[in-house]
PDB file of C-alpha atoms and ligand atoms in Angstrom:
ATOM      1  CA  UNK A  60      46.221-102.111  40.700  1.00 43.00           C
ATOM      2  CA  UNK A  61      43.874-100.939  37.975  1.00 53.00           C
ATOM      3  CA  UNK A  62      41.031-103.236  39.032  1.00 85.00           C
ATOM      4  CA  UNK A  63      41.741-102.781  42.764  1.00 91.00           C
ATOM      5  CA  UNK A  64      42.205-106.562  42.949  1.00 96.00           C
ATOM      6  CA  UNK A  65      45.543-107.395  41.347  1.00 97.00           C
ATOM      7  CA  UNK A  66      48.342-107.998  43.845  1.00 98.00           C
ATOM      8  CA  UNK A  67      46.048-108.166  46.875  1.00 98.00           C
ATOM      9  CA  UNK A  68      46.737-110.818  49.506  1.00 98.00           C
ATOM     10  CA  UNK A  69      43.528-112.724  50.136  1.00 99.00           C
ATOM     11  CA  UNK A  70      43.064-115.406  52.835  1.00 99.00           C
ATOM     12  CA  UNK A  71      40.145-117.793  52.178  1.00 99.00           C
ATOM     13  CA  UNK A  72      38.837-120.352  54.709  1.00 99.00           C
ATOM     14  CA  UNK A  73      36.957-123.354  53.375  1.00 98.00           C
ATOM     15  CA  UNK A  74      39.055-123.158  50.210  1.00 98.00           C
ATOM     16  CA  UNK A  75      39.150-126.925  49.602  1.00 98.00           C
ATOM     17  CA  UNK A  76      35.761-127.128  47.799  1.00 98.00           C
ATOM     18  CA  UNK A  77      32.657-125.246  46.662  1.00 98.00           C
ATOM     19  CA  UNK A  78      32.502-121.494  46.973  1.00 98.00           C
ATOM     20  CA  UNK A  79      35.948-121.113  48.516  1.00 99.00           C
ATOM     21  CA  UNK A  80      37.640-123.172  45.791  1.00 98.00           C
ATOM     22  CA  UNK A  81      35.832-121.276  43.020  1.00 98.00           C
ATOM     23  CA  UNK A  82      36.763-117.978  44.581  1.00 99.00           C
ATOM     24  CA  UNK A  83      40.410-118.969  44.849  1.00 98.00           C
ATOM     25  CA  UNK A  84      40.380-119.846  41.148  1.00 98.00           C
ATOM     26  CA  UNK A  85      38.746-116.632  40.002  1.00 98.00           C
ATOM     27  CA  UNK A  86      40.771-114.321  42.248  1.00 98.00           C
ATOM     28  CA  UNK A  87      43.994-116.058  41.224  1.00 98.00           C
ATOM     29  CA  UNK A  88      43.074-115.550  37.578  1.00 98.00           C
ATOM     30  CA  UNK A  89      42.493-111.864  38.388  1.00 97.00           C
ATOM     31  CA  UNK A  90      46.052-111.584  39.771  1.00 98.00           C
ATOM     32  CA  UNK A  91      45.533-111.816  43.545  1.00 98.00           C
ATOM     33  CA  UNK A  92      47.766-113.802  45.882  1.00 98.00           C
ATOM     34  CA  UNK A  93      45.575-116.413  47.551  1.00 98.00           C
ATOM     35  CA  UNK A  94      46.294-118.090  50.921  1.00 98.00           C
ATOM     36  CA  UNK A  95      44.091-121.137  51.335  1.00 98.00           C
ATOM     37  CA  UNK A  96      42.798-122.725  54.550  1.00 98.00           C
ATOM     38  CA  UNK A  97      40.707-125.889  55.144  1.00 98.00           C
ATOM     39  CA  UNK A  98      41.203-129.297  56.769  1.00 98.00           C
ATOM     40  CA  UNK A  99      41.713-131.505  53.676  1.00 98.00           C
ATOM     41  CA  UNK A 100      45.413-131.127  52.883  1.00 98.00           C
ATOM     42  CA  UNK A 101      45.249-133.136  49.636  1.00 98.00           C
ATOM     43  CA  UNK A 102      42.571-130.887  48.162  1.00 98.00           C
ATOM     44  CA  UNK A 103      44.357-127.737  49.186  1.00 98.00           C
ATOM     45  CA  UNK A 104      47.608-128.954  47.736  1.00 98.00           C
ATOM     46  CA  UNK A 105      45.993-129.912  44.434  1.00 98.00           C
ATOM     47  CA  UNK A 106      44.427-126.454  44.145  1.00 98.00           C
ATOM     48  CA  UNK A 107      47.642-124.725  45.101  1.00 98.00           C
ATOM     49  CA  UNK A 108      49.530-126.734  42.428  1.00 98.00           C
ATOM     50  CA  UNK A 109      46.900-125.892  39.857  1.00 98.00           C
ATOM     51  CA  UNK A 110      47.017-122.158  40.549  1.00 98.00           C
ATOM     52  CA  UNK A 111      50.802-121.905  40.781  1.00 98.00           C
ATOM     53  CA  UNK A 112      51.032-124.074  37.632  1.00 98.00           C
ATOM     54  CA  UNK A 113      49.093-121.311  35.852  1.00 98.00           C
ATOM     55  CA  UNK A 114      51.530-118.663  37.084  1.00 98.00           C
ATOM     56  CA  UNK A 115      49.501-117.547  40.098  1.00 98.00           C
ATOM     57  CA  UNK A 116      50.769-117.051  43.656  1.00 98.00           C
ATOM     58  CA  UNK A 117      49.065-119.405  46.072  1.00 98.00           C
ATOM     59  CA  UNK A 118      49.895-120.977  49.369  1.00 97.00           C
ATOM     60  CA  UNK A 119      48.028-123.398  51.632  1.00 98.00           C
ATOM     61  CA  UNK A 120      47.893-123.911  55.385  1.00 98.00           C
ATOM     62  CA  UNK A 121      45.879-126.843  56.765  1.00 98.00           C
ATOM     63  CA  UNK A 122      43.413-125.141  59.111  1.00 98.00           C
ATOM     64  CA  UNK A 123      40.524-126.178  61.265  1.00 99.00           C
ATOM     65  CA  UNK A 124      38.520-122.990  61.886  1.00 98.00           C
ATOM     66  CA  UNK A 125      37.146-124.291  65.159  1.00 98.00           C
ATOM     67  CA  UNK A 126      40.589-123.764  66.628  1.00 98.00           C
ATOM     68  CA  UNK A 127      41.442-120.060  67.142  1.00 98.00           C
ATOM     69  CA  UNK A 128      45.199-120.704  67.145  1.00 98.00           C
ATOM     70  CA  UNK A 129      44.992-122.493  63.748  1.00 99.00           C
ATOM     71  CA  UNK A 130      43.134-119.616  62.117  1.00 99.00           C
ATOM     72  CA  UNK A 131      45.708-117.233  63.573  1.00 98.00           C
ATOM     73  CA  UNK A 132      48.544-119.401  62.109  1.00 98.00           C
ATOM     74  CA  UNK A 133      46.819-119.238  58.674  1.00 98.00           C
ATOM     75  CA  UNK A 134      46.683-115.410  58.723  1.00 99.00           C
ATOM     76  CA  UNK A 135      50.127-115.050  60.293  1.00 98.00           C
ATOM     77  CA  UNK A 136      51.548-117.278  57.511  1.00 98.00           C
ATOM     78  CA  UNK A 137      50.001-115.018  54.862  1.00 98.00           C
ATOM     79  CA  UNK A 138      51.523-111.959  56.447  1.00 98.00           C
ATOM     80  CA  UNK A 139      54.934-113.562  56.973  1.00 98.00           C
ATOM     81  CA  UNK A 140      55.094-114.768  53.392  1.00 98.00           C
ATOM     82  CA  UNK A 141      53.505-111.861  51.529  1.00 98.00           C
ATOM     83  CA  UNK A 142      53.887-108.918  53.924  1.00 98.00           C
ATOM     84  CA  UNK A 143      50.225-108.016  54.501  1.00 98.00           C
ATOM     85  CA  UNK A 144      46.629-109.240  54.427  1.00 98.00           C
ATOM     86  CA  UNK A 145      44.250-107.224  52.296  1.00 98.00           C
ATOM     87  CA  UNK A 146      41.163-109.432  52.377  1.00 98.00           C
ATOM     88  CA  UNK A 147      39.944-112.098  54.839  1.00 99.00           C
ATOM     89  CA  UNK A 148      37.147-114.315  53.520  1.00 99.00           C
ATOM     90  CA  UNK A 149      35.493-116.211  56.336  1.00 99.00           C
ATOM     91  CA  UNK A 150      33.808-118.817  54.173  1.00 98.00           C
ATOM     92  CA  UNK A 151      34.207-122.224  55.858  1.00 99.00           C
ATOM     93  CA  UNK A 152      30.815-123.551  56.795  1.00 98.00           C
ATOM     94  CA  UNK A 153      28.650-126.628  57.569  1.00 98.00           C
ATOM     95  CA  UNK A 154      24.963-127.234  56.949  1.00 98.00           C
ATOM     96  CA  UNK A 155      23.414-130.198  58.817  1.00 98.00           C
ATOM     97  CA  UNK A 156      19.690-129.784  58.730  1.00 97.00           C
ATOM     98  CA  UNK A 157      17.293-131.754  60.931  1.00 98.00           C
ATOM     99  CA  UNK A 158      14.202-131.033  63.034  1.00 98.00           C
ATOM    100  CA  UNK A 159      15.125-129.953  66.575  1.00 98.00           C
ATOM    101  CA  UNK A 160      13.124-132.855  68.035  1.00 98.00           C
ATOM    102  CA  UNK A 161      15.628-135.320  66.560  1.00 98.00           C
ATOM    103  CA  UNK A 162      18.157-133.886  69.046  1.00 98.00           C
ATOM    104  CA  UNK A 163      21.250-134.012  66.888  1.00 98.00           C
ATOM    105  CA  UNK A 164      23.067-131.977  69.478  1.00 98.00           C
ATOM    106  CA  UNK A 165      26.554-132.825  68.139  1.00 98.00           C
ATOM    107  CA  UNK A 166      25.539-131.371  64.766  1.00 98.00           C
ATOM    108  CA  UNK A 167      24.233-128.226  66.413  1.00 98.00           C
ATOM    109  CA  UNK A 168      27.606-127.864  68.173  1.00 98.00           C
ATOM    110  CA  UNK A 169      29.506-128.423  64.937  1.00 98.00           C
ATOM    111  CA  UNK A 170      27.530-125.756  63.072  1.00 98.00           C
ATOM    112  CA  UNK A 171      27.908-123.271  65.915  1.00 98.00           C
ATOM    113  CA  UNK A 172      31.617-123.933  66.188  1.00 98.00           C
ATOM    114  CA  UNK A 173      32.358-123.704  62.455  1.00 99.00           C
ATOM    115  CA  UNK A 174      29.803-121.159  61.227  1.00 99.00           C
ATOM    116  CA  UNK A 175      29.884-118.716  64.141  1.00 99.00           C
ATOM    117  CA  UNK A 176      33.095-119.250  66.106  1.00 98.00           C
ATOM    118  CA  UNK A 177      35.046-119.904  62.888  1.00 99.00           C
ATOM    119  CA  UNK A 178      34.000-116.491  61.573  1.00 99.00           C
ATOM    120  CA  UNK A 179      34.887-114.813  64.840  1.00 99.00           C
ATOM    121  CA  UNK A 180      38.278-116.481  64.889  1.00 99.00           C
ATOM    122  CA  UNK A 181      38.902-115.265  61.334  1.00 99.00           C
ATOM    123  CA  UNK A 182      38.092-111.708  62.478  1.00 99.00           C
ATOM    124  CA  UNK A 183      40.346-112.088  65.498  1.00 99.00           C
ATOM    125  CA  UNK A 184      43.224-113.267  63.313  1.00 99.00           C
ATOM    126  CA  UNK A 185      42.939-110.563  60.619  1.00 99.00           C
ATOM    127  CA  UNK A 186      41.836-107.481  62.561  1.00 98.00           C
ATOM    128  CA  UNK A 187      45.109-106.671  64.339  1.00 98.00           C
ATOM    129  CA  UNK A 188      46.982-106.577  61.017  1.00 98.00           C
ATOM    130  CA  UNK A 189      44.288-104.581  59.241  1.00 98.00           C
ATOM    131  CA  UNK A 190      44.156-102.030  62.122  1.00 98.00           C
ATOM    132  CA  UNK A 191      47.892-101.571  61.837  1.00 98.00           C
ATOM    133  CA  UNK A 192      47.690-101.301  58.045  1.00 98.00           C
ATOM    134  CA  UNK A 193      44.729 -98.875  58.325  1.00 98.00           C
ATOM    135  CA  UNK A 194      43.267-100.863  55.463  1.00 98.00           C
ATOM    136  CA  UNK A 195      41.655-104.178  54.777  1.00 98.00           C
ATOM    137  CA  UNK A 196      38.453-105.951  53.837  1.00 98.00           C
ATOM    138  CA  UNK A 197      36.650-108.709  55.774  1.00 99.00           C
ATOM    139  CA  UNK A 198      34.127-110.779  53.835  1.00 99.00           C
ATOM    140  CA  UNK A 199      31.868-113.070  55.803  1.00 99.00           C
ATOM    141  CA  UNK A 200      29.635-115.721  54.242  1.00 99.00           C
ATOM    142  CA  UNK A 201      26.072-115.886  55.458  1.00 99.00           C
ATOM    143  CA  UNK A 202      23.168-117.322  53.392  1.00 98.00           C
ATOM    144  CA  UNK A 203      19.579-116.856  52.394  1.00 98.00           C
ATOM    145  CA  UNK A 204      19.245-118.906  55.617  1.00 98.00           C
ATOM    146  CA  UNK A 205      20.555-115.810  57.354  1.00 98.00           C
ATOM    147  CA  UNK A 206      17.459-113.946  56.205  1.00 98.00           C
ATOM    148  CA  UNK A 207      14.820-116.678  56.478  1.00 98.00           C
ATOM    149  CA  UNK A 208      13.974-119.469  58.913  1.00 97.00           C
ATOM    150  CA  UNK A 209      12.911-122.845  57.594  1.00 94.00           C
ATOM    151  CA  UNK A 210      11.685-125.992  59.419  1.00 92.00           C
ATOM    152  CA  UNK A 211      14.621-128.321  60.048  1.00 96.00           C
ATOM    153  CA  UNK A 212      16.977-125.495  59.279  1.00 97.00           C
ATOM    154  CA  UNK A 213      16.652-123.865  62.660  1.00 98.00           C
ATOM    155  CA  UNK A 214      20.224-124.144  63.919  1.00 98.00           C
ATOM    156  CA  UNK A 215      21.856-123.558  60.522  1.00 98.00           C
ATOM    157  CA  UNK A 216      19.620-120.477  60.030  1.00 98.00           C
ATOM    158  CA  UNK A 217      20.548-119.293  63.528  1.00 98.00           C
ATOM    159  CA  UNK A 218      24.256-119.546  62.734  1.00 99.00           C
ATOM    160  CA  UNK A 219      23.791-117.636  59.441  1.00 98.00           C
ATOM    161  CA  UNK A 220      21.699-114.965  61.153  1.00 98.00           C
ATOM    162  CA  UNK A 221      24.541-114.658  63.640  1.00 99.00           C
ATOM    163  CA  UNK A 222      27.022-114.100  60.785  1.00 99.00           C
ATOM    164  CA  UNK A 223      24.953-111.156  59.591  1.00 98.00           C
ATOM    165  CA  UNK A 224      24.735-109.662  63.090  1.00 98.00           C
ATOM    166  CA  UNK A 225      28.454-110.070  63.604  1.00 98.00           C
ATOM    167  CA  UNK A 226      29.156-108.517  60.257  1.00 98.00           C
ATOM    168  CA  UNK A 227      26.978-105.456  60.931  1.00 98.00           C
ATOM    169  CA  UNK A 228      28.579-104.964  64.338  1.00 98.00           C
ATOM    170  CA  UNK A 229      32.018-105.325  62.802  1.00 98.00           C
ATOM    171  CA  UNK A 230      31.113-102.785  60.088  1.00 98.00           C
ATOM    172  CA  UNK A 231      30.235-100.199  62.665  1.00 98.00           C
ATOM    173  CA  UNK A 232      33.276-100.876  64.852  1.00 98.00           C
ATOM    174  CA  UNK A 233      36.022-100.790  62.169  1.00 98.00           C
ATOM    175  CA  UNK A 234      35.096 -97.536  60.418  1.00 95.00           C
ATOM    176  CA  UNK A 235      37.938 -95.759  62.236  1.00 95.00           C
ATOM    177  CA  UNK A 236      40.490 -98.138  60.762  1.00 98.00           C
ATOM    178  CA  UNK A 237      39.433 -97.761  57.139  1.00 98.00           C
ATOM    179  CA  UNK A 238      38.431-101.435  56.945  1.00 98.00           C
ATOM    180  CA  UNK A 239      35.670-102.577  54.602  1.00 98.00           C
ATOM    181  CA  UNK A 240      33.179-105.266  55.537  1.00 98.00           C
ATOM    182  CA  UNK A 241      30.927-107.329  53.309  1.00 98.00           C
ATOM    183  CA  UNK A 242      28.497-110.102  54.144  1.00 98.00           C
ATOM    184  CA  UNK A 243      27.476-112.245  51.203  1.00 99.00           C
ATOM    185  CA  UNK A 244      24.262-114.359  51.386  1.00 98.00           C
ATOM    186  CA  UNK A 245      23.968-116.901  48.608  1.00 98.00           C
ATOM    187  CA  UNK A 246      20.946-118.961  47.694  1.00 98.00           C
ATOM    188  CA  UNK A 247      21.287-122.514  46.380  1.00 97.00           C
ATOM    189  CA  UNK A 248      24.740-123.027  44.848  1.00 98.00           C
ATOM    190  CA  UNK A 249      25.947-126.457  43.702  1.00 98.00           C
ATOM    191  CA  UNK A 250      28.657-127.559  46.147  1.00 98.00           C
ATOM    192  CA  UNK A 251      29.325-130.308  48.666  1.00 97.00           C
ATOM    193  CA  UNK A 252      27.302-128.404  51.311  1.00 98.00           C
ATOM    194  CA  UNK A 253      24.143-130.614  51.327  1.00 96.00           C
ATOM    195  CA  UNK A 254      26.211-133.826  51.443  1.00 96.00           C
ATOM    196  CA  UNK A 255      26.824-133.474  55.201  1.00 98.00           C
ATOM    197  CA  UNK A 256      23.128-133.769  56.186  1.00 98.00           C
ATOM    198  CA  UNK A 257      22.545-137.015  58.145  1.00 98.00           C
ATOM    199  CA  UNK A 258      18.847-136.676  58.697  1.00 97.00           C
ATOM    200  CA  UNK A 259      17.319-138.677  55.836  1.00 97.00           C
ATOM    201  CA  UNK A 260      14.166-136.683  55.348  1.00 96.00           C
ATOM    202  CA  UNK A 261      16.002-133.357  55.401  1.00 97.00           C
ATOM    203  CA  UNK A 262      18.655-134.697  53.054  1.00 97.00           C
ATOM    204  CA  UNK A 263      16.068-135.857  50.531  1.00 96.00           C
ATOM    205  CA  UNK A 264      14.245-132.531  50.656  1.00 95.00           C
ATOM    206  CA  UNK A 265      17.416-130.484  50.264  1.00 95.00           C
ATOM    207  CA  UNK A 266      18.726-132.694  47.484  1.00 95.00           C
ATOM    208  CA  UNK A 267      15.515-132.178  45.509  1.00 94.00           C
ATOM    209  CA  UNK A 268      15.690-128.413  46.116  1.00 93.00           C
ATOM    210  CA  UNK A 269      19.301-128.173  44.980  1.00 94.00           C
ATOM    211  CA  UNK A 270      18.683-130.387  41.937  1.00 92.00           C
ATOM    212  CA  UNK A 271      15.913-128.045  40.900  1.00 89.00           C
ATOM    213  CA  UNK A 272      17.676-124.702  41.410  1.00 92.00           C
ATOM    214  CA  UNK A 273      21.358-124.720  42.248  1.00 97.00           C
ATOM    215  CA  UNK A 274      23.704-122.503  40.212  1.00 98.00           C
ATOM    216  CA  UNK A 275      27.491-122.831  39.759  1.00 98.00           C
ATOM    217  CA  UNK A 276      29.922-121.709  42.461  1.00 98.00           C
ATOM    218  CA  UNK A 277      31.506-119.041  40.334  1.00 98.00           C
ATOM    219  CA  UNK A 278      28.311-117.001  40.911  1.00 98.00           C
ATOM    220  CA  UNK A 279      29.635-116.458  44.438  1.00 98.00           C
ATOM    221  CA  UNK A 280      33.150-115.817  43.226  1.00 98.00           C
ATOM    222  CA  UNK A 281      31.917-113.034  40.972  1.00 98.00           C
ATOM    223  CA  UNK A 282      30.118-111.380  43.940  1.00 98.00           C
ATOM    224  CA  UNK A 283      33.434-111.434  45.827  1.00 98.00           C
ATOM    225  CA  UNK A 284      35.206-109.790  42.884  1.00 98.00           C
ATOM    226  CA  UNK A 285      32.460-107.137  42.677  1.00 98.00           C
ATOM    227  CA  UNK A 286      32.820-106.188  46.350  1.00 98.00           C
ATOM    228  CA  UNK A 287      36.616-106.231  46.279  1.00 98.00           C
ATOM    229  CA  UNK A 288      37.021-104.298  43.061  1.00 97.00           C
ATOM    230  CA  UNK A 289      35.176-101.150  44.183  1.00 98.00           C
ATOM    231  CA  UNK A 290      37.260 -98.038  44.823  1.00 97.00           C
ATOM    232  CA  UNK A 291      38.637 -97.932  48.359  1.00 95.00           C
ATOM    233  CA  UNK A 292      36.064 -95.412  49.539  1.00 96.00           C
ATOM    234  CA  UNK A 293      33.151 -97.644  48.493  1.00 97.00           C
ATOM    235  CA  UNK A 294      32.121-100.328  50.964  1.00 98.00           C
ATOM    236  CA  UNK A 295      29.697-102.932  49.669  1.00 98.00           C
ATOM    237  CA  UNK A 296      28.196-104.133  52.946  1.00 98.00           C
ATOM    238  CA  UNK A 297      25.647-106.745  51.899  1.00 98.00           C
ATOM    239  CA  UNK A 298      25.090-108.930  48.821  1.00 98.00           C
ATOM    240  CA  UNK A 299      22.095-111.288  48.701  1.00 98.00           C
ATOM    241  CA  UNK A 300      21.736-113.399  45.567  1.00 98.00           C
ATOM    242  CA  UNK A 301      19.721-116.434  44.525  1.00 98.00           C
ATOM    243  CA  UNK A 302      19.288-118.624  41.469  1.00 97.00           C
ATOM    244  CA  UNK A 303      16.791-116.786  39.306  1.00 97.00           C
ATOM    245  CA  UNK A 304      14.284-119.660  39.743  1.00 94.00           C
ATOM    246  CA  UNK A 305      14.620-119.950  43.539  1.00 94.00           C
ATOM    247  CA  UNK A 306      11.495-118.601  45.266  1.00 89.00           C
ATOM    248  CA  UNK A 307      12.225-118.987  49.029  1.00 89.00           C
TER     249      UNK A 307
HETATM  250  N1  NAP H 263      26.245-123.920  48.606  1.00 65.75           N
HETATM  251  C1  NAP H 263      25.212-123.182  48.978  1.00 65.75           C
HETATM  252  O1  NAP H 263      24.087-123.347  48.485  1.00 65.75           O
HETATM  253  C2  NAP H 263      25.427-122.158  50.045  1.00 65.75           C
HETATM  254  C3  NAP H 263      24.350-121.217  50.215  1.00 65.75           C
HETATM  255  C4  NAP H 263      24.479-120.276  51.194  1.00 65.75           C
HETATM  256  C5  NAP H 263      25.621-120.179  51.964  1.00 65.75           C
HETATM  257  N2  NAP H 263      26.626-121.116  51.790  1.00 65.75           N
HETATM  258  C6  NAP H 263      27.813-121.003  52.646  1.00 65.75           C
HETATM  259  O2  NAP H 263      28.961-121.009  51.814  1.00 65.75           O
HETATM  260  C7  NAP H 263      30.075-121.466  52.607  1.00 65.75           C
HETATM  261  C8  NAP H 263      30.886-122.444  51.783  1.00 65.75           C
HETATM  262  O3  NAP H 263      30.101-123.652  51.618  1.00 65.75           O
HETATM  263  P1  NAP H 263      30.082-124.454  50.256  1.00 65.75           P
HETATM  264  O4  NAP H 263      28.673-124.296  49.698  1.00 65.75           O
HETATM  265  O5  NAP H 263      31.197-124.075  49.422  1.00 65.75           O
HETATM  266  O6  NAP H 263      30.147-125.927  50.838  1.00 65.75           O
HETATM  267  P2  NAP H 263      31.318-127.051  50.761  1.00 65.75           P
HETATM  268  O7  NAP H 263      31.631-127.391  49.366  1.00 65.75           O
HETATM  269  O8  NAP H 263      30.871-128.097  51.683  1.00 65.75           O
HETATM  270  O9  NAP H 263      32.566-126.270  51.388  1.00 65.75           O
HETATM  271  C9  NAP H 263      32.693-126.022  52.755  1.00 65.75           C
HETATM  272  C10 NAP H 263      34.141-125.659  53.030  1.00 65.75           C
HETATM  273  O10 NAP H 263      34.317-125.423  54.424  1.00 65.75           O
HETATM  274  C11 NAP H 263      35.412-126.172  54.865  1.00 65.75           C
HETATM  275  N3  NAP H 263      35.228-126.484  56.253  1.00 65.75           N
HETATM  276  C12 NAP H 263      34.264-127.189  56.861  1.00 65.75           C
HETATM  277  N4  NAP H 263      34.525-127.351  58.177  1.00 65.75           N
HETATM  278  C13 NAP H 263      35.733-126.742  58.402  1.00 65.75           C
HETATM  279  C14 NAP H 263      36.533-126.561  59.516  1.00 65.75           C
HETATM  280  N5  NAP H 263      36.195-127.034  60.756  1.00 65.75           N
HETATM  281  N6  NAP H 263      37.721-125.913  59.363  1.00 65.75           N
HETATM  282  C15 NAP H 263      38.090-125.430  58.180  1.00 65.75           C
HETATM  283  N7  NAP H 263      37.371-125.576  57.056  1.00 65.75           N
HETATM  284  C16 NAP H 263      36.183-126.219  57.183  1.00 65.75           C
HETATM  285  C17 NAP H 263      35.488-127.386  53.992  1.00 65.75           C
HETATM  286  O11 NAP H 263      36.822-127.882  53.920  1.00 65.75           O
HETATM  287  P3  NAP H 263      37.408-129.129  54.688  1.00 65.75           P
HETATM  288  O12 NAP H 263      36.329-130.156  54.818  1.00 65.75           O
HETATM  289  O13 NAP H 263      38.544-129.557  53.845  1.00 65.75           O
HETATM  290  O14 NAP H 263      37.850-128.587  56.026  1.00 65.75           O
HETATM  291  C18 NAP H 263      35.093-126.799  52.615  1.00 65.75           C
HETATM  292  O15 NAP H 263      36.220-126.258  52.027  1.00 65.75           O
HETATM  293  C19 NAP H 263      29.498-122.015  53.883  1.00 65.75           C
HETATM  294  O16 NAP H 263      29.658-121.045  54.879  1.00 65.75           O
HETATM  295  C20 NAP H 263      28.028-122.178  53.570  1.00 65.75           C
HETATM  296  O17 NAP H 263      27.224-122.117  54.713  1.00 65.75           O
HETATM  297  C21 NAP H 263      26.538-122.043  50.804  1.00 65.75           C
END
C-alpha cells in the first residue's frame, strides 16, 4: 500500500453519475476496490463492467439512500465480499432550488431525506465495522452551499450545512476508534445535479451559473484521493474547492 490507497475497500453512494462516478473511476485506476450504490441499476452495471473490464475490482448494489436498511445492505455486501470497509463516501445528493414561497414541500422532503438522512444512514452502516476494525475513513459531501446561503437555495443550503455539522460531530466522536473523517465542499462541478430543478427561474439561473464556471468531476475525485492518501495519522477534515473563476 505505498500510496495508502491501493487495495482499500471503498463504498460510494451516488456512484451512478457525476462526482461519485468520476471518483469510482479514479479510485479504481489507483487500485482500490469500489463498491457502488445508487438507484439506477443500468448505470451502475455499465460502470462496474467498465471498471472490471480494465482489471479493477468493482461491485454494485442498487441502493436508495433514503432507506436505512438498503444502505446497510450496501455496506454489508462490501464487507461480506471483500472482508472490510476502509472508506465510506456519503456522496448521493439532490439539489432542487426554489424560493420558499413556492412551497415545493415535496422537494424539501426529498432533499432532507437524501442529503441529510442518507448521510446519517451511511454513517450508521459503516461505523460498527470501522469501530471493530479500529480503522476507517468516512467522507461526506457538503458543498459551497454548506458555507453560504443563497436565495432559492435555502433548503439545499440547510441540508449541506447539516452535513458539515454532522461531519464535525462525527470527527469528535470517533477519535477513540482511529477513524478519519473528511467533509468535502465543492463549488460548481459539471454533473447532472442542476437537471433536477423544477422551478423554472431557479433552473435558468443555475444553468447560466454552471455554464459560466463549472469544472470537470475529476476535480472532486482528486480531492478524495488527496484525503485518502495521507499517512494514517493525518486526518484531512475539510476540503473546500471552487472553480478558479467562481466568486460566490
Ligand atoms: N455538482 C456540483 O456542482 C456539486 C457541488 C457541490 C456539492 N455537490 C454534491 O455532490 C454530490 C453528488 O452530486 P453530483 O454533482 O454528482 O450530481 P448527480 O450527477 O446528480 O449525482 C447524484 C448522485 O446521487 C444519486 N442519488 C440521488 N438520489 C439518491 C437516492 N435516493 N439514493 C441513492 N442515490 C441517490 C444519483 O443516482 P441515482 O439517481 O441513480 O440514484 C447520482 O448518482 C451531491 O451530494 C451534491 O449535493 C455537487
